[in-house]
Every structure is written in structure tokens, then in C-alpha cells.
mmCIF file of C-alpha atoms and ligand atoms in Angstrom:
data_model
loop_
_atom_site.group_PDB
_atom_site.id
_atom_site.type_symbol
_atom_site.label_atom_id
_atom_site.label_comp_id
_atom_site.label_asym_id
_atom_site.label_seq_id
_atom_site.Cartn_x
_atom_site.Cartn_y
_atom_site.Cartn_z
ATOM 1 C CA MET A 17 18.980 16.398 1.901
ATOM 2 C CA VAL A 18 17.131 13.178 1.117
ATOM 3 C CA LYS A 19 18.875 11.180 -1.614
ATOM 4 C CA ASN A 20 16.763 8.022 -1.904
ATOM 5 C CA VAL A 21 13.065 7.308 -2.059
ATOM 6 C CA ARG A 22 10.898 4.329 -2.765
ATOM 7 C CA LEU A 23 8.431 4.404 -5.663
ATOM 8 C CA SER A 24 5.363 2.240 -6.007
ATOM 9 C CA LEU A 25 6.094 -0.352 -8.674
ATOM 10 C CA GLY A 26 3.396 1.159 -10.913
ATOM 11 C CA THR A 27 4.953 4.626 -10.606
ATOM 12 C CA ALA A 28 8.404 3.255 -11.465
ATOM 13 C CA ILE A 29 6.976 1.584 -14.583
ATOM 14 C CA GLN A 30 5.015 4.694 -15.507
ATOM 15 C CA ILE A 31 8.121 6.908 -15.532
ATOM 16 C CA GLY A 32 10.298 4.291 -17.230
ATOM 17 C CA LEU A 33 12.574 3.352 -14.341
ATOM 18 C CA ILE A 34 11.383 -0.242 -14.488
ATOM 19 C CA GLU A 35 10.412 -2.088 -17.614
ATOM 20 C CA GLY A 36 6.723 -2.839 -17.961
ATOM 21 C CA GLU A 37 3.504 -1.836 -19.679
ATOM 22 C CA PRO A 38 2.462 1.709 -18.640
ATOM 23 C CA ASP A 39 -1.150 2.010 -17.472
ATOM 24 C CA PRO A 40 -3.197 4.671 -19.330
ATOM 25 C CA PHE A 41 -5.296 5.260 -16.195
ATOM 26 C CA PHE A 42 -2.398 5.783 -13.789
ATOM 27 C CA THR A 43 -2.985 9.295 -12.410
ATOM 28 C CA THR A 44 -0.907 9.625 -9.228
ATOM 29 C CA ALA A 45 2.835 9.214 -8.752
ATOM 30 C CA PHE A 46 3.516 7.561 -5.396
ATOM 31 C CA LEU A 47 6.755 8.158 -3.514
ATOM 32 C CA MET A 48 7.616 6.843 -0.067
ATOM 33 C CA THR A 49 10.386 7.947 2.274
ATOM 34 C CA TYR A 50 13.255 5.467 2.267
ATOM 35 C CA LEU A 51 14.175 3.939 5.609
ATOM 36 C CA LYS A 52 16.630 1.129 6.259
ATOM 37 C CA GLY A 53 14.506 -0.718 8.769
ATOM 38 C CA ARG A 54 10.894 -0.778 9.752
ATOM 39 C CA CYS A 55 8.233 1.706 10.772
ATOM 40 C CA SER A 56 8.197 2.337 14.533
ATOM 41 C CA ALA A 57 4.430 1.758 14.537
ATOM 42 C CA ASN A 58 3.024 -1.734 14.507
ATOM 43 C CA CYS A 59 -0.217 -1.846 12.509
ATOM 44 C CA ALA A 60 -1.388 -5.461 12.375
ATOM 45 C CA PHE A 61 -2.221 -5.394 8.662
ATOM 46 C CA CYS A 62 0.941 -3.643 7.441
ATOM 47 C CA PRO A 63 4.075 -5.245 5.985
ATOM 48 C CA GLN A 64 6.118 -2.227 7.157
ATOM 49 C CA ALA A 65 5.038 -2.717 10.789
ATOM 50 C CA HIS A 66 7.645 -3.123 13.494
ATOM 51 C CA ASP A 67 6.774 -6.788 14.151
ATOM 52 C CA SER A 68 6.086 -7.779 10.554
ATOM 53 C CA THR A 69 8.342 -10.322 8.866
ATOM 54 C CA SER A 70 7.321 -9.244 5.345
ATOM 55 C CA THR A 71 9.938 -7.977 2.926
ATOM 56 C CA SER A 72 10.650 -4.318 3.679
ATOM 57 C CA ASP A 73 9.819 -3.067 0.176
ATOM 58 C CA ARG A 74 6.069 -3.684 0.551
ATOM 59 C CA LEU A 75 3.152 -1.476 1.470
ATOM 60 C CA SER A 76 -0.255 -3.109 1.121
ATOM 61 C CA ARG A 77 0.208 -5.630 -1.716
ATOM 62 C CA ILE A 78 2.422 -3.315 -3.759
ATOM 63 C CA SER A 79 6.220 -3.492 -3.891
ATOM 64 C CA TRP A 80 8.150 -0.241 -3.592
ATOM 65 C CA PRO A 81 11.673 -0.437 -5.050
ATOM 66 C CA LYS A 82 14.307 2.103 -4.004
ATOM 67 C CA PHE A 83 15.628 4.795 -6.382
ATOM 68 C CA GLU A 84 17.826 7.870 -6.226
ATOM 69 C CA LEU A 85 15.569 10.916 -6.066
ATOM 70 C CA ARG A 86 17.760 12.774 -8.599
ATOM 71 C CA LEU A 87 16.846 10.137 -11.198
ATOM 72 C CA VAL A 88 13.153 10.217 -10.321
ATOM 73 C CA LEU A 89 12.557 13.984 -10.417
ATOM 74 C CA PRO A 90 13.178 14.764 -14.111
ATOM 75 C CA ARG A 91 11.054 11.796 -15.130
ATOM 76 C CA ILE A 92 8.159 12.928 -12.952
ATOM 77 C CA ALA A 93 8.482 16.415 -14.438
ATOM 78 C CA ASP A 94 8.321 15.010 -17.990
ATOM 79 C CA ALA A 95 5.607 12.387 -17.442
ATOM 80 C CA ASP A 96 2.194 12.875 -19.039
ATOM 81 C CA GLY A 97 -0.981 11.888 -17.272
ATOM 82 C CA PHE A 98 -0.162 12.468 -13.602
ATOM 83 C CA ARG A 99 -2.766 14.585 -11.835
ATOM 84 C CA ARG A 100 -1.297 14.298 -8.363
ATOM 85 C CA LEU A 101 1.865 13.372 -6.505
ATOM 86 C CA CYS A 102 1.685 11.564 -3.186
ATOM 87 C CA VAL A 103 4.512 11.371 -0.661
ATOM 88 C CA GLN A 104 3.960 8.667 1.939
ATOM 89 C CA SER A 105 5.963 8.257 5.083
ATOM 90 C CA LEU A 106 6.707 5.563 7.591
ATOM 91 C CA ASN A 107 6.855 6.600 11.241
ATOM 92 C CA TYR A 108 10.437 7.248 12.409
ATOM 93 C CA PRO A 109 12.155 10.156 14.166
ATOM 94 C CA GLU A 110 13.335 12.003 11.029
ATOM 95 C CA ALA A 111 10.134 11.412 9.034
ATOM 96 C CA VAL A 112 8.984 15.051 8.897
ATOM 97 C CA ASP A 113 12.469 16.299 7.933
ATOM 98 C CA ASP A 114 12.658 13.686 5.176
ATOM 99 C CA VAL A 115 9.178 14.386 3.816
ATOM 100 C CA GLU A 116 9.910 18.120 3.838
ATOM 101 C CA SER A 117 13.160 17.552 1.935
ATOM 102 C CA VAL A 118 11.430 15.350 -0.667
ATOM 103 C CA ILE A 119 8.669 17.943 -1.180
ATOM 104 C CA ILE A 120 11.148 20.815 -1.554
ATOM 105 C CA GLN A 121 13.032 18.869 -4.216
ATOM 106 C CA ILE A 122 9.811 17.900 -6.029
ATOM 107 C CA ARG A 123 8.640 21.510 -6.050
ATOM 108 C CA ARG A 124 11.694 22.489 -8.110
ATOM 109 C CA VAL A 125 10.290 20.424 -11.002
ATOM 110 C CA SER A 126 6.516 20.116 -10.557
ATOM 111 C CA ASN A 127 3.487 22.229 -9.633
ATOM 112 C CA LEU A 128 1.044 19.322 -9.463
ATOM 113 C CA PRO A 129 -1.174 18.943 -6.374
ATOM 114 C CA LEU A 130 0.879 17.121 -3.767
ATOM 115 C CA SER A 131 -0.505 14.993 -0.937
ATOM 116 C CA VAL A 132 1.381 13.876 2.114
ATOM 117 C CA CYS A 133 0.297 10.697 3.844
ATOM 118 C CA ILE A 134 1.751 10.651 7.343
ATOM 119 C CA HIS A 135 1.126 9.710 10.990
ATOM 120 C CA PRO A 136 -0.170 12.375 13.432
ATOM 121 C CA ILE A 137 2.317 15.254 13.597
ATOM 122 C CA THR A 138 2.226 18.638 15.358
ATOM 123 C CA SER A 139 0.633 21.736 13.821
ATOM 124 C CA ASP A 140 4.096 23.281 13.441
ATOM 125 C CA GLU A 141 5.264 20.240 11.524
ATOM 126 C CA MET A 142 2.172 20.359 9.298
ATOM 127 C CA HIS A 143 2.880 24.026 8.707
ATOM 128 C CA ARG A 144 6.423 23.162 7.572
ATOM 129 C CA LEU A 145 5.119 20.592 5.092
ATOM 130 C CA ARG A 146 2.559 23.063 3.786
ATOM 131 C CA GLN A 147 5.234 25.737 3.395
ATOM 132 C CA ALA A 148 7.396 23.236 1.515
ATOM 133 C CA GLY A 149 4.595 22.700 -1.006
ATOM 134 C CA ALA A 150 2.162 20.039 0.242
ATOM 135 C CA THR A 151 -1.401 20.868 -0.817
ATOM 136 C CA SER A 152 -3.229 18.173 1.126
ATOM 137 C CA ILE A 153 -2.614 15.747 3.944
ATOM 138 C CA GLY A 154 -3.818 12.279 4.841
ATOM 139 C CA ILE A 155 -3.668 10.808 8.338
ATOM 140 C CA ALA A 156 -4.913 7.243 8.279
ATOM 141 C CA ILE A 157 -7.151 6.101 11.126
ATOM 142 C CA ASP A 158 -7.751 2.814 9.263
ATOM 143 C CA ALA A 159 -10.047 1.278 11.913
ATOM 144 C CA CYS A 160 -13.544 2.631 12.482
ATOM 145 C CA THR A 161 -13.961 2.381 16.269
ATOM 146 C CA PRO A 162 -11.658 3.222 19.188
ATOM 147 C CA ARG A 163 -11.730 -0.430 20.302
ATOM 148 C CA LEU A 164 -10.714 -1.754 16.906
ATOM 149 C CA PHE A 165 -8.122 1.002 16.540
ATOM 150 C CA ASP A 166 -6.440 -0.085 19.786
ATOM 151 C CA PHE A 167 -6.593 -3.696 18.673
ATOM 152 C CA VAL A 168 -5.055 -3.299 15.196
ATOM 153 C CA LYS A 169 -2.766 -0.276 15.573
ATOM 154 C CA GLY A 170 -2.895 1.236 19.056
ATOM 155 C CA ALA A 171 -2.286 0.193 22.645
ATOM 156 C CA ASP A 172 -2.836 -3.550 22.090
ATOM 157 C CA ARG A 173 -0.091 -3.490 19.457
ATOM 158 C CA GLY A 174 2.397 -1.791 21.756
ATOM 159 C CA SER A 175 2.169 1.300 19.552
ATOM 160 C CA ALA A 176 1.989 4.934 20.664
ATOM 161 C CA TYR A 177 -0.975 5.565 18.353
ATOM 162 C CA ARG A 178 -4.186 6.662 20.064
ATOM 163 C CA TRP A 179 -7.613 7.180 18.482
ATOM 164 C CA GLU A 180 -8.118 10.617 20.040
ATOM 165 C CA ALA A 181 -4.685 11.819 18.939
ATOM 166 C CA HIS A 182 -5.406 10.802 15.360
ATOM 167 C CA LEU A 183 -8.720 12.690 15.469
ATOM 168 C CA ARG A 184 -7.069 15.760 17.013
ATOM 169 C CA SER A 185 -4.408 15.707 14.342
ATOM 170 C CA LEU A 186 -7.036 15.551 11.599
ATOM 171 C CA GLN A 187 -8.790 18.571 13.160
ATOM 172 C CA SER A 188 -5.499 20.530 13.230
ATOM 173 C CA ALA A 189 -4.895 19.538 9.618
ATOM 174 C CA LEU A 190 -8.310 20.937 8.661
ATOM 175 C CA LYS A 191 -7.383 24.315 10.112
ATOM 176 C CA LEU A 192 -4.145 24.426 8.120
ATOM 177 C CA PHE A 193 -5.003 22.714 4.848
ATOM 178 C CA GLY A 194 -8.717 23.525 4.666
ATOM 179 C CA LYS A 195 -11.848 21.558 3.845
ATOM 180 C CA GLY A 196 -11.407 19.190 0.906
ATOM 181 C CA ASN A 197 -7.683 18.830 1.563
ATOM 182 C CA VAL A 198 -7.707 16.504 4.558
ATOM 183 C CA THR A 199 -8.233 12.782 4.159
ATOM 184 C CA THR A 200 -8.240 9.720 6.344
ATOM 185 C CA HIS A 201 -8.238 6.064 5.327
ATOM 186 C CA LEU A 202 -10.697 3.420 6.405
ATOM 187 C CA ILE A 203 -9.895 -0.255 5.858
ATOM 188 C CA ILE A 204 -12.906 -2.545 5.691
ATOM 189 C CA GLY A 205 -12.378 -6.100 6.886
ATOM 190 C CA LEU A 206 -10.441 -5.481 10.105
ATOM 191 C CA GLY A 207 -13.247 -6.942 12.220
ATOM 192 C CA GLU A 208 -15.780 -4.100 12.214
ATOM 193 C CA THR A 209 -19.496 -4.401 11.520
ATOM 194 C CA GLU A 210 -21.123 -2.660 8.566
ATOM 195 C CA ARG A 211 -22.997 -0.447 11.049
ATOM 196 C CA GLU A 212 -19.737 0.666 12.696
ATOM 197 C CA ALA A 213 -18.149 1.465 9.346
ATOM 198 C CA ALA A 214 -21.261 3.397 8.263
ATOM 199 C CA GLU A 215 -21.220 5.377 11.524
ATOM 200 C CA PHE A 216 -17.567 6.246 10.921
ATOM 201 C CA LEU A 217 -18.333 7.536 7.419
ATOM 202 C CA LEU A 218 -21.145 9.697 8.822
ATOM 203 C CA GLU A 219 -18.896 10.981 11.601
ATOM 204 C CA MET A 220 -16.114 11.939 9.165
ATOM 205 C CA LYS A 221 -18.647 13.656 6.892
ATOM 206 C CA GLY A 222 -19.751 15.718 9.907
ATOM 207 C CA ARG A 223 -16.123 16.688 10.493
ATOM 208 C CA ALA A 224 -15.538 17.583 6.782
ATOM 209 C CA ILE A 225 -12.822 14.938 6.490
ATOM 210 C CA SER A 226 -12.705 12.957 3.230
ATOM 211 C CA VAL A 227 -12.407 9.196 3.467
ATOM 212 C CA GLY A 228 -10.417 6.885 1.234
ATOM 213 C CA LEU A 229 -11.985 3.439 1.482
ATOM 214 C CA PHE A 230 -9.847 0.312 1.215
ATOM 215 C CA ALA A 231 -10.544 -3.406 1.425
ATOM 216 C CA PHE A 232 -8.376 -5.388 3.820
ATOM 217 C CA THR A 233 -5.783 -7.451 1.975
ATOM 218 C CA SER A 234 -3.897 -10.223 3.724
ATOM 219 C CA ILE A 235 -0.125 -9.876 3.325
ATOM 220 C CA ARG A 236 2.321 -12.638 4.170
ATOM 221 C CA GLY A 237 4.394 -11.902 7.276
ATOM 222 C CA THR A 238 1.902 -9.525 8.890
ATOM 223 C CA SER A 239 -0.064 -10.281 12.062
ATOM 224 C CA MET A 240 -3.237 -10.455 9.989
ATOM 225 C CA GLU A 241 -1.875 -12.896 7.419
ATOM 226 C CA GLY A 242 -4.622 -15.301 6.409
ATOM 227 C CA VAL A 243 -7.554 -13.092 7.449
ATOM 228 C CA LYS A 244 -10.178 -13.020 4.709
ATOM 229 C CA PRO A 245 -10.987 -9.883 2.658
ATOM 230 C CA PRO A 246 -14.364 -8.215 3.349
ATOM 231 C CA GLN A 247 -17.616 -9.360 1.774
ATOM 232 C CA LEU A 248 -17.965 -7.629 -1.572
ATOM 233 C CA ALA A 249 -21.665 -6.773 -1.081
ATOM 234 C CA SER A 250 -20.991 -5.035 2.219
ATOM 235 C CA TYR A 251 -18.006 -3.189 0.727
ATOM 236 C CA ARG A 252 -20.143 -2.008 -2.200
ATOM 237 C CA ARG A 253 -22.804 -0.625 0.193
ATOM 238 C CA LEU A 254 -20.118 1.272 2.088
ATOM 239 C CA GLN A 255 -18.727 2.609 -1.202
ATOM 240 C CA VAL A 256 -22.210 3.849 -2.088
ATOM 241 C CA LEU A 257 -22.650 5.509 1.283
ATOM 242 C CA ARG A 258 -19.208 7.153 1.123
ATOM 243 C CA TYR A 259 -19.871 8.424 -2.397
ATOM 244 C CA LEU A 260 -23.346 9.796 -1.715
ATOM 245 C CA LEU A 261 -22.093 11.570 1.423
ATOM 246 C CA ALA A 262 -19.072 12.990 -0.415
ATOM 247 C CA THR A 263 -21.257 14.299 -3.224
ATOM 248 C CA ASP A 264 -23.870 15.694 -0.781
ATOM 249 C CA GLU A 265 -26.583 13.510 -2.319
ATOM 250 C CA ILE A 266 -27.596 12.060 1.003
ATOM 251 C CA CYS A 267 -27.671 13.154 4.630
ATOM 252 C CA ARG A 268 -27.614 11.305 7.951
ATOM 253 C CA ASP A 269 -31.429 11.178 8.202
ATOM 254 C CA GLN A 270 -31.637 9.125 5.019
ATOM 255 C CA VAL A 271 -29.302 6.407 6.290
ATOM 256 C CA ARG A 272 -30.766 3.510 8.260
ATOM 257 C CA MET A 273 -29.602 0.050 9.213
ATOM 258 C CA SER A 274 -31.647 -3.112 8.679
ATOM 259 C CA GLU A 275 -32.217 -5.577 11.511
ATOM 260 C CA SER A 276 -29.403 -7.680 10.119
ATOM 261 C CA GLY A 277 -27.071 -4.650 10.243
ATOM 262 C CA GLN A 278 -27.004 -3.691 6.572
ATOM 263 C CA ILE A 279 -27.092 -0.139 5.250
ATOM 264 C CA GLN A 280 -30.437 0.975 3.856
ATOM 265 C CA LEU A 281 -30.984 4.294 2.122
ATOM 266 C CA ALA A 282 -34.216 6.277 2.130
ATOM 267 C CA SER A 283 -34.129 7.006 -1.625
ATOM 268 C CA SER A 284 -36.274 5.519 -4.351
ATOM 269 C CA PRO A 285 -34.634 2.706 -6.375
ATOM 270 C CA ASN A 286 -34.855 4.868 -9.508
ATOM 271 C CA ASP A 287 -33.155 7.846 -7.879
ATOM 272 C CA LEU A 288 -30.424 5.600 -6.506
ATOM 273 C CA ARG A 289 -29.869 3.942 -9.861
ATOM 274 C CA LYS A 290 -29.482 7.358 -11.501
ATOM 275 C CA LEU A 291 -27.041 8.545 -8.844
ATOM 276 C CA LEU A 292 -24.918 5.416 -9.147
ATOM 277 C CA SER A 293 -25.125 4.651 -12.872
ATOM 278 C CA SER A 294 -21.804 6.374 -13.686
ATOM 279 C CA GLY A 295 -20.006 3.782 -11.535
ATOM 280 C CA GLU A 296 -18.050 6.596 -9.877
ATOM 281 C CA ALA A 297 -19.036 5.298 -6.416
ATOM 282 C CA PHE A 298 -17.001 2.148 -6.979
ATOM 283 C CA ARG A 299 -13.759 3.830 -8.004
ATOM 284 C CA THR A 300 -10.768 4.421 -5.749
ATOM 285 C CA SER A 301 -11.554 7.149 -3.223
ATOM 286 C CA GLY A 302 -9.398 9.556 -1.242
ATOM 287 C CA CYS A 303 -7.619 12.603 -2.652
ATOM 288 C CA VAL A 304 -8.911 13.986 -5.972
ATOM 289 C CA GLY A 305 -7.015 12.323 -8.823
ATOM 290 C CA CYS A 306 -5.772 9.348 -6.830
ATOM 291 C CA ASN A 307 -6.531 5.895 -8.218
ATOM 292 C CA ARG A 308 -3.944 3.388 -6.843
ATOM 293 C CA PRO A 309 -4.344 0.552 -9.370
ATOM 294 C CA TYR A 310 -4.475 -2.888 -7.703
ATOM 295 C CA TYR A 311 -3.558 -1.459 -4.325
ATOM 296 C CA ASN A 312 -5.911 -3.770 -2.465
ATOM 297 C CA GLU A 313 -6.973 -6.343 -4.999
ATOM 298 C CA ARG A 314 -5.435 -8.912 -7.251
ATOM 299 C CA PRO A 315 -5.657 -8.143 -10.987
ATOM 300 C CA ARG A 316 -7.875 -11.216 -11.439
ATOM 301 C CA GLY A 317 -10.386 -9.745 -8.980
ATOM 302 C CA PRO A 318 -12.657 -9.249 -7.287
ATOM 303 C CA ILE A 319 -11.998 -5.562 -7.896
ATOM 304 C CA TYR A 320 -12.917 -3.636 -4.753
ATOM 305 C CA ASN A 321 -11.725 -0.203 -5.955
ATOM 306 C CA TYR A 322 -11.799 0.425 -9.687
ATOM 307 C CA ALA A 323 -8.779 2.462 -10.821
ATOM 308 C CA ARG A 324 -10.474 3.369 -14.118
ATOM 309 C CA PRO A 325 -13.990 4.241 -15.314
ATOM 310 C CA LEU A 326 -16.340 1.263 -15.046
ATOM 311 C CA THR A 327 -17.987 -0.180 -18.144
ATOM 312 C CA GLU A 328 -21.795 -0.001 -18.166
ATOM 313 C CA HIS A 329 -21.910 -3.718 -17.410
ATOM 314 C CA GLU A 330 -19.501 -3.382 -14.463
ATOM 315 C CA ALA A 331 -21.510 -0.472 -13.047
ATOM 316 C CA ILE A 332 -24.799 -2.399 -13.284
ATOM 317 C CA GLU A 333 -23.175 -5.411 -11.639
ATOM 318 C CA ALA A 334 -21.667 -3.333 -8.823
ATOM 319 C CA ILE A 335 -25.000 -1.597 -8.157
ATOM 320 C CA GLY A 336 -26.802 -4.953 -8.174
ATOM 321 C CA ILE A 337 -24.439 -6.491 -5.617
ATOM 322 C CA THR A 338 -25.290 -3.781 -3.068
ATOM 323 C CA GLY A 339 -28.847 -5.123 -2.725
ATOM 324 C CA LEU A 340 -29.909 -1.522 -2.023
ATOM 325 C CA MET A 341 -32.600 -1.519 -4.688
ATOM 326 C CA THR A 342 -34.482 -4.637 -3.614
HETATM 327 S S1 LIG B 7 2.075 3.699 10.430
HETATM 328 FE FE1 LIG B 7 1.745 3.184 8.271
HETATM 329 S S2 LIG B 7 3.685 2.272 7.596
HETATM 330 FE FE2 LIG B 7 3.717 2.281 9.857
HETATM 331 S S3 LIG B 7 2.942 0.266 10.456
HETATM 332 FE FE3 LIG B 7 1.163 1.640 10.415
HETATM 333 S S4 LIG B 7 0.308 1.453 8.330
HETATM 334 FE FE4 LIG B 7 2.400 0.591 8.288
#
């Protein structure tokens, strides 16, 4: 039985295991399997990667301190405001056993929707996690083309990850968990073009797989340390496209690319403004109820994914940056 887990720093503050100011918009408790050592995969952007020299308590720019699960569980059960629990796993031989054990223990105290974020696993293993109490699953592809995938997390990195295997695993997950409960992640800023990222979003929409969009963040000690974050305008256009596809407000025929490779949408400026005025398009995406405050941005900005509702001014600014209405 698993005894220790890591918690995202924000989660630990939220449930009072670390001193700090709780965030009124924090809606998902994040747990990660605890491993003494590094992930067996080697994603170029990840501080947990095999070859990374980052401290081992990091994932993206967040630190993940270790706690005893028996201390965490009652606090998660008593916490107000969580809408989802998310169990993330590194890749190592006992990962599925550990995730299953964590879920079984969580299910003794909580009925909240529970996501698992894991590498490609077999259908039988997915079935075990579903039986234990997982309600949705995320398998992160991260890169939007097979070439880029190989370069940042596949063959070129000496990793066993393969683009086709990730896609196959997502398809198996769809059969088991159902539409709306299967997510992948896409990181913008790994070296893709806007056109390639847009094509990926359209492809995932066609496969009924939800996409959580993230902006690349350089972390010290990773192979991609020092690489710049993506252009905000391009990221905003991709957020708009993801949102309008997810809400069925747009279809493939209405998406074009300009000569310079920017997304253009065949909707009138007024219609677009109405669809985007809530600011929802610019919030953290992925599983329903997940908001990951400051996961891929510094608190001083620029804010790529808003973890809370946008003010009217912020929404107008975000819409303006897209350049989609000019
Ligand atoms: S599989 Fe996940 S934890 Fe492992 S190196 Fe890749 S991104 Fe990091």
C-alpha cells in the first residue's frame, strides 16, 4: 500500500499542510506518486526527466513536497472548494500499482471526480484504474507532430515513447472512459508552427479527445533550459481555436491559415467577440474543474492560462491580442 505522495505546493497550502495564503479559485487537488529517483522517460522540457539535473520535487514550475498519504486524506475529505482530484504519475515499473493504491485510498474518503494523468498503459491497466475509482484519464502527447514528439520525448531522447503508441493508448482510453473523459496535453513553444498546433487541435477534436493547452516554461536543469516561452498572440489564437472547437462553435471548414501561418476564423468579428467575451477561452483547459494556478506562468505574468474568471478588461485585452478581429 502506498504510504507517501507528493502534493503540488498549492494543494498543500490549500489543505493546511504548508503555511500560506489559500487561493479562493483553487479547484483541483493535485497528488503525484512518490518515487525516490527520476522518471524513466526523458522529456526534454521536464524537471523529472531521466537526464534532468533539476531538483526532484519539481514538475513544470511547481514544487511538489512529499507527505504521508494518511495525513493528506482527511484534509482532502474536509476541504471546501475542490471540484476534482488529480493523481499524476511518473513513468516507472510500479506506477500503475501505486496509482491504483492511491486511488483506492482516496475513494475511502472522497467521491469527487478523479483524473489520472499517466503515460500510455495497457487497456487492462486502464480498467484497473477505472475499477479503483478513476473517472477520467489524461495521456500527454505534449508535442503536436510525430517529428517534434520524437525530438522532445521520443526516440531522439532515448525514450521508449512513440507517437503512434500514445495515440493508440488515447483511443483505448476513449473506449473505457468514454467521450469527455479522455484528455491529452499540448505544450506550445516546443518548436512547432502555429499551423501544426492548429492541425493537432483539429485532429484531436475529430478523435473526441479533449486538449489541455500549456505554454512552454523553461526550467533550470532541463534540456530545454533557456528556451523562450511562446509568443502570447499565437498562444491566444490557439486558445481561441481550442475553446471554439471544444464548445462546438466552430468546425474545420471555418478554420484557415493566413499566408504568414496564422489562424484565421471564418466568423464575423461581432460573432467572435460575443463568443469570446466571457474570457472562458483564456482559462486553464483540460479536465472539467481543473485550473492549475501558475502552472506555466510566473505570478507577475504574462498569464497564459488564467486560473480564475477574467475581468472584463482582461478579456478585452486577451481578445485584442489574438488579432482575429482585424
Ligand atoms: S513522462 Fe511525464 S514526468 Fe516523465 S519525463 Fe515525461 S513529462 Fe516528465
